[in-house]
Amino acid sequence: MCEQNEEKTTKKSLNFIEEIVENDLRNSLNDGRLQTRFPPEPNGYLHIGHAKAICMDFGIAQKYGGVCNLRFDDTNPEKEDTEYVEAIKHDIEWLGFKWGNIYHASDYFQQLWDFAVRLIKEGKAYVDEQTSEQIAAQKGTPTEPGVASPYRDRPVEESLALFEKMNNGEVPEGSMVLRAKIDMANPNMHFRDPVIYRIIHRDHHRTGSKWKAYPMYDFAHGQSDYFEGVTHSICTLEFVPHRPLYDYFIDELKGGQDLADHRPRQYEFNRLNLTYTVMSKRKLLALVQEGLVDGWDDPRMPTICGLRRRGYSPEAVRRFIDMIGYTKFDALNDYAMLEAAAREDLNQRSLRVSAVLHPVKLIITNYPEDQEDEMQAVNNPENEADGTHAITFSRELWIEQDDFMEEAPKKFFRMTPGKEVRLKNAYIVMCTGCKKNEKGEVEEIYCEYDPQSRSGLPGADRKVKGTLHWVSCKHARKAEVRLYDRLFTVENPSADSRDFRELLNPDSLQVLTECYVEPYAAQCKPMDYLQFQRIGYFTPDKHSTPEHPVYNRTVNLKDTWAKQK
Ligand code: ATP
Ligand code: MG
């Protein structure tokens, strides 16, 4: 965490997980150790929701001198891939966090297998040959007990032999599962003989073809925490009903040993849900695979790589996570808050440059054709140390079409015939007229400049109401600018009965190809944070080159959505 944030968090009151941790440390639980983990399944790219978990898991370890490890929860070879493993590591580092060790749930396949065999031998697990539909139909409801499987009391030897077959490829997928034998009447449905192993005939990205029987989440997660010495296993609220089962398997695993009660404990906080987007990896993957977006890092995606390509800084993402906080109640967070966090952050760090997105030519008729002026533009008024850069003024400039009106209302303080405005960092000009084509569109605007009014000269502080940005036609680079809007048209696509594809915003991307930027901006690279003055925050796209600069709009200067609502 950056110093600024650290200062902020110490002043703030503790969140409920910090309170738990402080209390546990005070009481020397687990010998006063603090060990957390961030446990992504490598089946997709990380999104802003994961960032919330990352800030908690890594942040709390950092704050209290503990360690946070990265554990890949790789128990389902059907969807997992090393591409995701690498991307996840990169995104965590980009967010500014460091893990202690990297672990994999697949490192524990043998230990988990041995534990399952032990449970079978102790009469606490059995192989069920029913279909998943039959098993589901017997589950009962929270108020009605379930029905026992006909295989529930099969001999131990039979289960052991079949479990072996589940793993050696002799029996097809779906033909049988291993279930823990717990309590078919338990009010907690997770205790009604949960499935703990299933068959998957697919090579695993780390263990190859060694295993065909794979442990389910509930049988892998808590045990992995225990093997690693995790003390606080922090996750999201949907795991609350799983917690008793988590504890049950750890009790079984310990088998009465370890009297000091060294064990991981699970704590849950509210997940991050954001308006106008989806957070499910299944849906995000579908958007990518169906070509509905330009990859996982499409700047409209809520993924970390998407936000990065969009021009969010890691500090902006963390600032947002800090703003929403951690509670025990699920909520839908406003996308506008994420944008507000970005604005606050980018205002501090962005390089101010000039860009004209909808250009019209302005000719300064009394400025000599062969003359040029070099001026200095302030890089960042929020930080003097950022210095200045040179800009060039000449007779013909591009300005924004919106900044001119032939017949303007009284309060229009931009360019209109007979009125003066200042051209930023340059001169005061008086508009003298314009030329229009047959369609009545303005083709050129004319003005005269006052040489005495050059910014910085004595007496140049003459009052004019408006200041316009501009770029010199001769020096500017043509650029492509991509304006992004909400990916979905509805606030909560996940709660909508329609297919999420139908809810995509058809206008979420607008590409402007006739824009002009000052040369200094054309040299910038992805993750250089720019402010196009008077317009918004932008960053060069990964495909941007100095010859063909391409920029992504991160966010407008102001929240234009608030007005529309
Ligand atoms: P899926 O969409 O496939 O169910 P997932 O979102 O649960 O996956 P994991 O890779 O299993 O993704 O998540 C890793 C960690 O990130 C978990 O601890 C999970 O609780 C947390 N996490 C995932 N989504 C969110 C979210 N929206 N808000 C906060 N934490 C999240
Ligand atoms: Mg998950």
XYZ file of C-alpha atoms and ligand atoms in Angstrom:
597
model
C 0.000 0.000 0.000
C 1.259 3.472 -0.739
C 2.180 5.750 2.124
C -0.769 7.966 1.565
C -3.201 5.077 1.982
C -1.411 3.693 4.970
C -1.808 6.984 6.707
C -5.473 6.953 5.871
C -6.181 3.427 7.140
C -4.540 4.030 10.503
C -6.808 6.990 11.085
C -9.908 5.072 10.065
C -11.806 2.818 12.439
C -11.202 -0.890 12.054
C -13.356 -3.053 9.845
C -14.901 -6.114 11.490
C -12.262 -8.503 10.150
C -9.477 -6.300 11.494
C -11.237 -6.355 14.848
C -11.331 -10.161 14.784
C -7.666 -10.351 13.838
C -6.597 -7.881 16.519
C -8.557 -9.842 19.081
C -7.079 -13.167 17.968
C -3.559 -11.765 18.046
C -4.155 -10.369 21.532
C -5.345 -13.780 22.686
C -2.376 -15.522 21.039
C -4.645 -17.726 18.985
C -2.533 -20.003 16.755
C 0.493 -18.777 18.749
C -0.284 -15.234 17.716
C 0.450 -15.971 14.082
C -1.400 -14.340 11.214
C -1.441 -16.176 7.904
C -3.924 -15.581 5.129
C -4.180 -16.727 1.538
C -5.707 -15.486 -1.660
C -7.188 -18.548 -3.375
C -8.161 -17.883 -6.995
C -9.297 -20.640 -9.274
C -7.166 -20.267 -12.434
C -10.203 -20.445 -14.704
C -10.321 -16.806 -15.796
C -8.804 -13.381 -15.289
C -9.152 -11.482 -12.041
C -11.813 -8.799 -11.794
C -12.486 -5.855 -9.526
C -14.331 -8.191 -7.126
C -11.153 -10.191 -6.700
C -9.336 -6.922 -6.040
C -11.548 -6.503 -2.992
C -10.543 -9.959 -1.728
C -6.887 -9.260 -2.571
C -6.886 -5.969 -0.659
C -8.312 -7.825 2.336
C -6.159 -10.969 2.226
C -2.867 -9.239 1.468
C -3.702 -5.958 3.148
C -4.525 -7.422 6.538
C -1.403 -9.615 6.561
C 0.675 -6.561 5.702
C -0.974 -4.415 8.328
C -0.427 -6.873 11.174
C 2.962 -8.271 10.168
C 1.620 -11.591 8.925
C 2.011 -13.364 5.629
C -0.379 -13.876 2.742
C 0.242 -16.714 0.310
C -1.113 -17.156 -3.148
C -2.916 -20.452 -3.573
C -4.261 -21.621 -6.874
C -7.438 -23.520 -6.215
C -6.858 -25.826 -9.152
C -9.158 -28.755 -8.488
C -11.106 -28.653 -11.753
C -8.940 -29.377 -14.826
C -11.892 -28.791 -17.145
C -11.671 -25.019 -16.965
C -8.190 -24.231 -15.740
C -5.167 -23.088 -17.650
C -1.630 -21.773 -17.078
C -2.501 -18.650 -19.088
C -4.745 -17.681 -16.202
C -2.103 -18.546 -13.612
C 0.356 -16.107 -15.143
C -2.246 -13.372 -15.597
C -3.369 -13.686 -11.975
C 0.182 -13.307 -10.680
C 0.762 -10.285 -12.870
C -2.446 -8.583 -11.732
C -1.729 -9.098 -8.026
C 1.737 -7.587 -8.426
C 0.330 -4.708 -10.428
C -2.110 -3.983 -7.618
C 0.961 -3.620 -5.422
C 0.930 -6.777 -3.319
C 3.523 -9.473 -2.642
C 2.795 -13.038 -1.667
C 4.905 -15.132 0.673
C 4.711 -18.459 -1.179
C 2.820 -19.801 -4.127
C 0.870 -22.982 -3.419
C -1.515 -25.103 -5.420
C -4.423 -27.166 -4.162
C -3.119 -29.797 -6.602
C 0.018 -30.068 -4.420
C -2.249 -31.753 -1.875
C -3.977 -34.256 -4.158
C -2.110 -37.158 -2.554
C -2.782 -35.960 1.001
C -6.433 -35.374 0.204
C -6.689 -38.809 -1.388
C -5.135 -40.412 1.684
C -7.551 -38.530 3.898
C -10.504 -39.690 1.780
C -9.309 -43.288 1.991
C -9.061 -42.899 5.756
C -12.635 -41.612 5.899
C -13.858 -44.598 3.857
C -12.027 -46.986 6.171
C -13.588 -45.302 9.181
C -17.049 -45.704 7.646
C -17.312 -41.934 7.076
C -17.400 -41.940 3.276
C -18.816 -44.179 0.541
C -18.944 -44.460 -3.213
C -22.361 -43.647 -4.591
C -23.236 -44.989 -8.043
C -26.374 -42.940 -8.517
C -26.616 -40.144 -11.065
C -26.219 -36.555 -9.933
C -29.958 -36.050 -10.602
C -30.875 -38.919 -8.294
C -28.586 -37.580 -5.599
C -30.068 -34.101 -5.939
C -33.611 -35.478 -5.744
C -32.789 -37.182 -2.423
C -31.340 -34.081 -0.789
C -34.644 -33.004 0.760
C -35.298 -29.404 1.737
C -34.119 -27.359 4.723
C -37.277 -28.447 6.593
C -37.529 -32.027 5.264
C -34.808 -34.590 5.767
C -33.145 -36.157 2.764
C -33.385 -39.780 1.657
C -30.407 -42.060 2.156
C -28.680 -43.408 -0.925
C -29.053 -47.180 -1.437
C -25.248 -47.283 -1.469
C -24.845 -45.489 1.837
C -24.135 -48.628 3.853
C -22.166 -50.561 1.283
C -19.112 -52.435 2.665
C -15.941 -50.448 3.189
C -13.988 -52.791 0.891
C -16.390 -52.132 -1.944
C -16.063 -48.360 -1.614
C -12.285 -48.609 -1.433
C -12.136 -50.684 -4.610
C -14.518 -48.372 -6.458
C -12.707 -45.235 -5.302
C -9.566 -46.746 -6.818
C -11.453 -47.339 -10.066
C -12.743 -43.760 -10.028
C -9.166 -42.641 -10.170
C -7.584 -45.099 -12.589
C -9.779 -44.389 -15.568
C -11.681 -47.685 -15.466
C -15.076 -46.073 -14.957
C -16.629 -43.234 -16.969
C -17.192 -39.679 -15.795
C -20.425 -39.241 -13.914
C -20.812 -42.944 -13.153
C -19.993 -42.595 -9.467
C -18.907 -40.133 -6.792
C -17.418 -40.325 -3.329
C -19.662 -38.890 -0.623
C -18.943 -38.068 2.974
C -21.319 -39.972 5.245
C -22.542 -37.370 7.680
C -26.232 -36.709 8.297
C -29.071 -36.834 5.760
C -31.380 -35.005 8.175
C -29.085 -32.147 9.123
C -30.785 -28.741 8.781
C -27.601 -27.552 7.058
C -27.968 -29.060 3.605
C -24.201 -29.149 3.165
C -24.069 -31.919 5.762
C -26.381 -34.228 3.830
C -23.657 -36.525 2.607
C -21.847 -33.990 0.433
C -20.079 -35.187 -2.696
C -16.347 -34.922 -2.029
C -14.824 -36.500 -5.158
C -15.907 -36.714 -8.767
C -14.348 -38.161 -11.916
C -12.895 -35.891 -14.604
C -11.144 -37.461 -17.591
C -9.101 -34.482 -18.553
C -5.397 -33.741 -18.112
C -4.628 -31.313 -15.334
C -2.351 -28.382 -16.157
C 0.025 -29.385 -13.372
C -0.523 -33.054 -12.556
C -1.155 -34.273 -16.098
C -2.995 -37.609 -16.269
C -2.035 -38.771 -12.787
C -5.475 -38.210 -11.291
C -8.947 -38.895 -12.591
C -10.747 -38.401 -9.292
C -10.730 -34.773 -8.188
C -11.747 -33.321 -4.812
C -14.651 -30.909 -4.575
C -14.164 -27.381 -3.227
C -15.484 -28.225 0.251
C -13.102 -31.133 0.556
C -10.055 -29.236 -0.680
C -10.256 -25.691 0.585
C -10.235 -26.057 4.364
C -7.732 -28.888 4.262
C -5.413 -26.860 2.045
C -5.689 -24.019 4.561
C -4.806 -26.455 7.325
C -1.824 -28.007 5.498
C -0.374 -24.553 4.899
C -0.929 -23.230 8.399
C -3.459 -20.575 7.435
C -4.914 -18.904 10.509
C -7.586 -16.672 8.982
C -9.313 -18.020 5.899
C -11.157 -14.983 4.645
C -13.770 -15.375 1.943
C -17.102 -14.017 0.778
C -20.535 -14.370 2.373
C -21.848 -17.151 0.158
C -19.520 -19.463 2.078
C -21.225 -18.849 5.428
C -23.364 -22.017 5.119
C -20.215 -23.976 4.165
C -18.378 -22.984 7.332
C -19.677 -25.824 9.548
C -18.565 -28.335 6.926
C -15.215 -26.559 6.673
C -14.805 -27.028 10.434
C -16.086 -30.614 10.312
C -13.467 -31.771 7.817
C -10.706 -30.039 9.739
C -11.822 -31.801 12.927
C -11.815 -35.113 11.076
C -8.432 -34.385 9.540
C -6.902 -33.535 12.905
C -8.523 -36.640 14.384
C -8.255 -35.367 17.920
C -4.544 -34.586 17.663
C -3.058 -31.171 17.994
C -4.514 -30.278 21.348
C -3.344 -26.682 21.084
C -6.099 -26.382 18.492
C -4.013 -24.973 15.711
C -6.516 -24.530 12.967
C -7.663 -22.138 10.293
C -10.889 -20.270 10.855
C -13.128 -18.998 8.125
C -14.470 -15.423 8.127
C -16.748 -13.938 5.511
C -17.276 -10.432 4.115
C -19.628 -9.073 1.465
C -18.693 -9.555 -2.161
C -18.273 -6.642 -4.459
C -21.080 -6.255 -6.955
C -20.970 -3.323 -9.346
C -23.775 -1.684 -11.283
C -23.862 -1.987 -15.076
C -21.505 -4.927 -15.199
C -21.253 -8.618 -14.397
C -18.743 -10.305 -12.143
C -19.284 -13.962 -12.952
C -16.265 -15.504 -14.631
C -18.559 -17.737 -16.668
C -20.262 -14.684 -18.182
C -17.030 -12.762 -18.661
C -15.550 -15.791 -20.431
C -18.616 -15.963 -22.677
C -18.191 -12.286 -23.630
C -14.579 -13.002 -24.577
C -15.187 -16.297 -26.394
C -18.168 -14.987 -28.335
C -16.217 -11.936 -29.471
C -18.628 -9.535 -27.783
C -15.660 -7.675 -26.323
C -12.030 -7.284 -27.394
C -10.575 -9.906 -25.040
C -10.264 -10.121 -21.262
C -8.548 -6.747 -21.244
C -11.214 -4.921 -23.206
C -11.355 -1.547 -21.434
C -15.084 -2.054 -20.774
C -14.471 -5.265 -18.834
C -14.482 -5.173 -15.013
C -11.284 -7.234 -15.087
C -8.069 -5.904 -13.563
C -6.388 -6.060 -16.970
C -9.373 -4.248 -18.503
C -9.187 -1.500 -15.908
C -5.445 -1.239 -16.466
C -5.878 -0.899 -20.233
C -8.629 1.622 -19.571
C -6.180 3.804 -17.654
C -7.002 3.069 -14.020
C -3.981 3.170 -11.748
C -3.552 0.513 -9.049
C -3.963 3.304 -6.491
C -7.330 4.225 -7.986
C -8.542 0.647 -7.692
C -7.356 0.424 -4.080
C -8.854 3.800 -3.273
C -12.215 2.516 -4.499
C -11.958 -0.688 -2.441
C -11.150 1.493 0.547
C -14.193 3.677 -0.112
C -16.690 0.789 -0.195
C -15.267 -1.042 2.817
C -16.040 -4.491 4.219
C -19.341 -5.446 5.805
C -21.506 -8.510 6.442
C -24.261 -7.434 4.069
C -24.359 -7.878 0.338
C -24.942 -4.754 -1.683
C -24.705 -3.418 -5.192
C -21.989 -0.772 -5.463
C -22.400 2.173 -7.767
C -20.071 2.176 -10.777
C -19.939 5.958 -10.373
C -17.976 5.442 -7.147
C -15.288 3.576 -9.022
C -15.133 6.449 -11.478
C -15.005 9.006 -8.686
C -12.054 7.149 -7.168
C -10.327 7.211 -10.541
C -10.932 10.936 -10.942
C -9.526 11.769 -7.504
C -6.467 9.680 -8.177
C -5.860 10.796 -11.750
C -6.270 14.433 -10.850
C -3.191 14.015 -8.657
C -1.024 12.116 -11.100
C -2.068 12.797 -14.679
C -0.022 14.626 -17.266
C -2.008 17.482 -18.788
C -1.931 17.526 -22.574
C -4.037 19.003 -25.345
C -6.186 16.933 -27.647
C -8.982 17.953 -29.943
C -11.561 15.221 -30.461
C -13.967 16.965 -32.854
C -11.699 19.336 -34.748
C -12.450 22.482 -36.675
C -9.758 24.756 -38.052
C -9.028 28.144 -36.526
C -6.938 30.565 -38.612
C -5.210 33.480 -36.935
C -5.237 35.868 -39.851
C -2.774 38.413 -38.427
C -0.217 35.755 -37.398
C 2.554 35.365 -40.012
C 2.472 32.086 -41.935
C 6.136 31.261 -41.379
C 6.113 32.098 -37.692
C 6.025 29.662 -34.760
C 6.058 30.257 -31.019
C 7.307 27.779 -28.491
C 5.630 27.865 -25.096
C 5.834 25.841 -21.913
C 2.805 23.952 -20.657
C 2.523 22.850 -17.034
C 2.559 19.061 -16.772
C 0.542 18.803 -13.612
C -0.749 21.777 -11.632
C -1.214 19.439 -8.639
C 2.499 18.739 -8.511
C 4.958 21.402 -9.500
C 7.833 18.905 -9.496
C 6.367 17.296 -12.600
C 7.688 20.254 -14.564
C 6.614 21.543 -17.960
C 6.835 20.521 -21.582
C 7.115 22.503 -24.796
C 4.174 23.167 -27.082
C 4.197 24.983 -30.406
C 1.837 27.677 -31.558
C 1.305 28.564 -35.213
C -1.097 30.328 -37.555
C -3.483 27.390 -37.995
C -4.873 25.510 -35.035
C -7.398 22.787 -34.355
C -10.020 23.613 -31.762
C -13.159 21.768 -30.672
C -16.245 22.312 -32.844
C -18.252 22.803 -29.647
C -16.066 25.719 -28.672
C -17.446 27.875 -31.466
C -20.928 29.256 -32.062
C -21.728 31.718 -34.774
C -24.713 33.058 -32.929
C -24.141 32.474 -29.292
C -26.303 33.105 -26.239
C -25.065 35.659 -23.692
C -23.501 33.121 -21.335
C -21.412 31.444 -24.051
C -17.855 32.263 -23.037
C -16.139 30.391 -25.806
C -15.497 31.534 -29.381
C -18.057 33.655 -31.164
C -17.632 36.586 -33.577
C -16.808 39.877 -31.891
C -15.702 38.312 -28.582
C -12.319 37.586 -27.076
C -11.094 34.306 -25.591
C -7.726 33.090 -24.409
C -5.989 30.217 -26.158
C -4.465 28.247 -23.301
C -0.796 29.059 -22.604
C -0.806 31.395 -25.620
C -2.649 34.530 -26.705
C -5.946 36.263 -26.442
C -7.723 36.191 -29.782
C -10.734 38.048 -31.121
C -13.022 36.034 -33.371
C -13.738 37.761 -36.672
C -15.982 35.265 -38.459
C -16.156 31.886 -40.137
C -16.581 30.153 -43.472
C -19.344 27.591 -44.015
C -19.954 24.959 -46.688
C -23.205 24.521 -48.682
C -24.666 22.438 -45.880
C -24.144 25.279 -43.471
C -21.374 23.508 -41.550
C -18.550 25.628 -40.231
C -15.363 24.848 -42.170
C -12.971 27.464 -40.874
C -13.023 30.022 -38.127
C -11.073 33.260 -38.278
C -9.585 35.373 -35.541
C -6.900 37.933 -34.794
C -4.442 37.647 -31.972
C -3.059 40.282 -29.650
C 0.754 39.836 -29.524
C 0.889 41.670 -26.168
C -1.382 39.134 -24.513
C 0.965 36.170 -24.553
C 0.604 34.221 -21.290
C 3.294 35.181 -18.834
C 4.039 38.575 -20.374
C 3.539 41.652 -18.202
C 0.083 43.004 -18.812
C -1.119 39.688 -20.207
C -3.540 39.243 -17.347
C -6.279 41.102 -19.132
C -9.567 39.510 -18.165
C -11.328 37.294 -20.649
C -13.949 34.805 -19.547
C -13.082 31.739 -21.591
C -9.916 29.711 -22.118
C -9.827 27.184 -24.949
C -7.396 24.377 -25.633
C -5.936 23.920 -29.104
C -3.277 22.059 -31.048
C -1.197 23.396 -33.905
C -2.297 21.937 -37.264
C 1.270 21.745 -38.517
C 2.565 19.938 -35.426
C -0.349 17.875 -34.149
C -0.596 14.126 -34.687
C -3.720 12.513 -35.967
C -5.058 10.121 -33.379
C -7.757 7.580 -32.706
C -9.732 8.024 -29.522
C -11.981 5.376 -28.016
C -14.775 6.556 -25.800
C -16.213 3.904 -23.512
C -19.519 3.771 -21.771
C -21.299 1.259 -19.527
C -21.041 -2.285 -20.840
C -24.655 -3.048 -19.904
C -27.816 -0.993 -20.177
C -29.330 -2.138 -16.886
C -28.100 -1.523 -13.366
C -28.050 -5.124 -12.301
C -27.704 -7.481 -15.273
C -27.343 -10.478 -12.951
C -30.797 -9.900 -11.459
C -32.443 -9.607 -14.874
C -34.465 -12.492 -16.276
C -33.222 -11.823 -19.810
C -30.023 -13.356 -21.142
C -27.123 -11.081 -20.229
C -26.124 -10.789 -23.887
C -29.393 -9.037 -24.646
C -28.566 -6.406 -22.045
C -25.278 -5.294 -23.585
C -25.100 -1.583 -24.325
C -24.813 -1.229 -28.137
C -23.189 2.192 -27.656
C -20.575 1.155 -25.134
C -17.765 1.926 -27.565
C -17.483 4.973 -29.786
C -14.373 5.285 -31.947
C -13.239 8.720 -33.130
C -10.630 8.517 -35.864
C -10.181 12.186 -36.766
C -8.719 13.528 -33.561
C -5.541 15.548 -33.091
C -3.134 15.468 -30.183
C -0.068 17.523 -29.416
C 3.214 15.708 -30.261
C 4.129 15.254 -26.602
C 1.042 13.091 -26.074
C 1.839 10.934 -29.089
C 5.071 9.767 -27.413
C 3.250 8.491 -24.343
C 2.896 4.811 -23.598
C 0.201 2.591 -22.081
C -0.221 3.339 -18.394
C 0.986 6.886 -18.835
C -1.889 8.669 -17.201
C -3.060 11.631 -19.241
C -5.607 14.348 -18.849
C -6.864 15.732 -22.134
C -7.501 19.223 -20.817
C -11.157 20.188 -20.504
C -12.206 16.682 -21.684
C -11.234 13.820 -19.415
C -8.652 11.241 -18.450
C -7.095 9.059 -21.123
C -4.310 6.547 -21.576
C -2.598 5.216 -24.707
C -3.977 1.838 -25.734
C -1.669 -1.176 -25.938
C -1.843 -0.879 -29.734
C -0.876 2.804 -29.741
C 2.273 3.861 -31.634
C 3.798 7.337 -32.068
C 2.805 7.113 -35.768
C -0.751 6.037 -35.016
C -1.593 7.048 -31.474
C -4.685 5.410 -29.965
C -6.163 6.488 -26.642
C -8.713 4.969 -24.316
C -10.899 7.229 -22.267
C -10.618 6.236 -18.641
C -13.286 8.559 -17.338
C -14.775 11.974 -18.036
C -13.683 14.981 -16.008
C -17.135 15.087 -14.449
C -19.811 12.501 -13.827
C -22.076 12.991 -16.841
C -24.303 10.118 -15.755
C -25.457 11.770 -12.581
C -27.119 14.508 -14.657
C -28.910 12.089 -16.988
C -30.578 10.123 -14.195
P -16.550 -18.045 -10.121
O -17.107 -16.820 -10.807
O -15.903 -19.009 -11.078
O -17.428 -18.648 -9.074
P -15.054 -16.725 -8.086
O -15.495 -15.359 -8.461
O -15.530 -17.343 -6.841
O -15.290 -17.657 -9.305
P -12.382 -17.484 -7.348
O -11.223 -17.557 -8.245
O -12.861 -18.721 -6.735
O -13.503 -16.757 -8.169
O -12.177 -16.367 -6.251
C -10.992 -16.163 -5.534
C -11.291 -15.345 -4.319
O -11.847 -14.091 -4.688
C -12.304 -16.010 -3.407
O -11.844 -15.897 -2.082
C -13.560 -15.232 -3.622
O -14.343 -15.210 -2.465
C -13.039 -13.843 -3.988
N -14.003 -13.145 -4.818
C -14.497 -13.547 -6.003
N -15.405 -12.674 -6.452
C -15.501 -11.680 -5.538
C -16.273 -10.479 -5.422
N -17.143 -10.126 -6.366
N -16.087 -9.700 -4.335
C -15.198 -10.041 -3.395
N -14.453 -11.152 -3.433
C -14.584 -11.976 -4.489
Mg -15.004 -19.651 -6.609
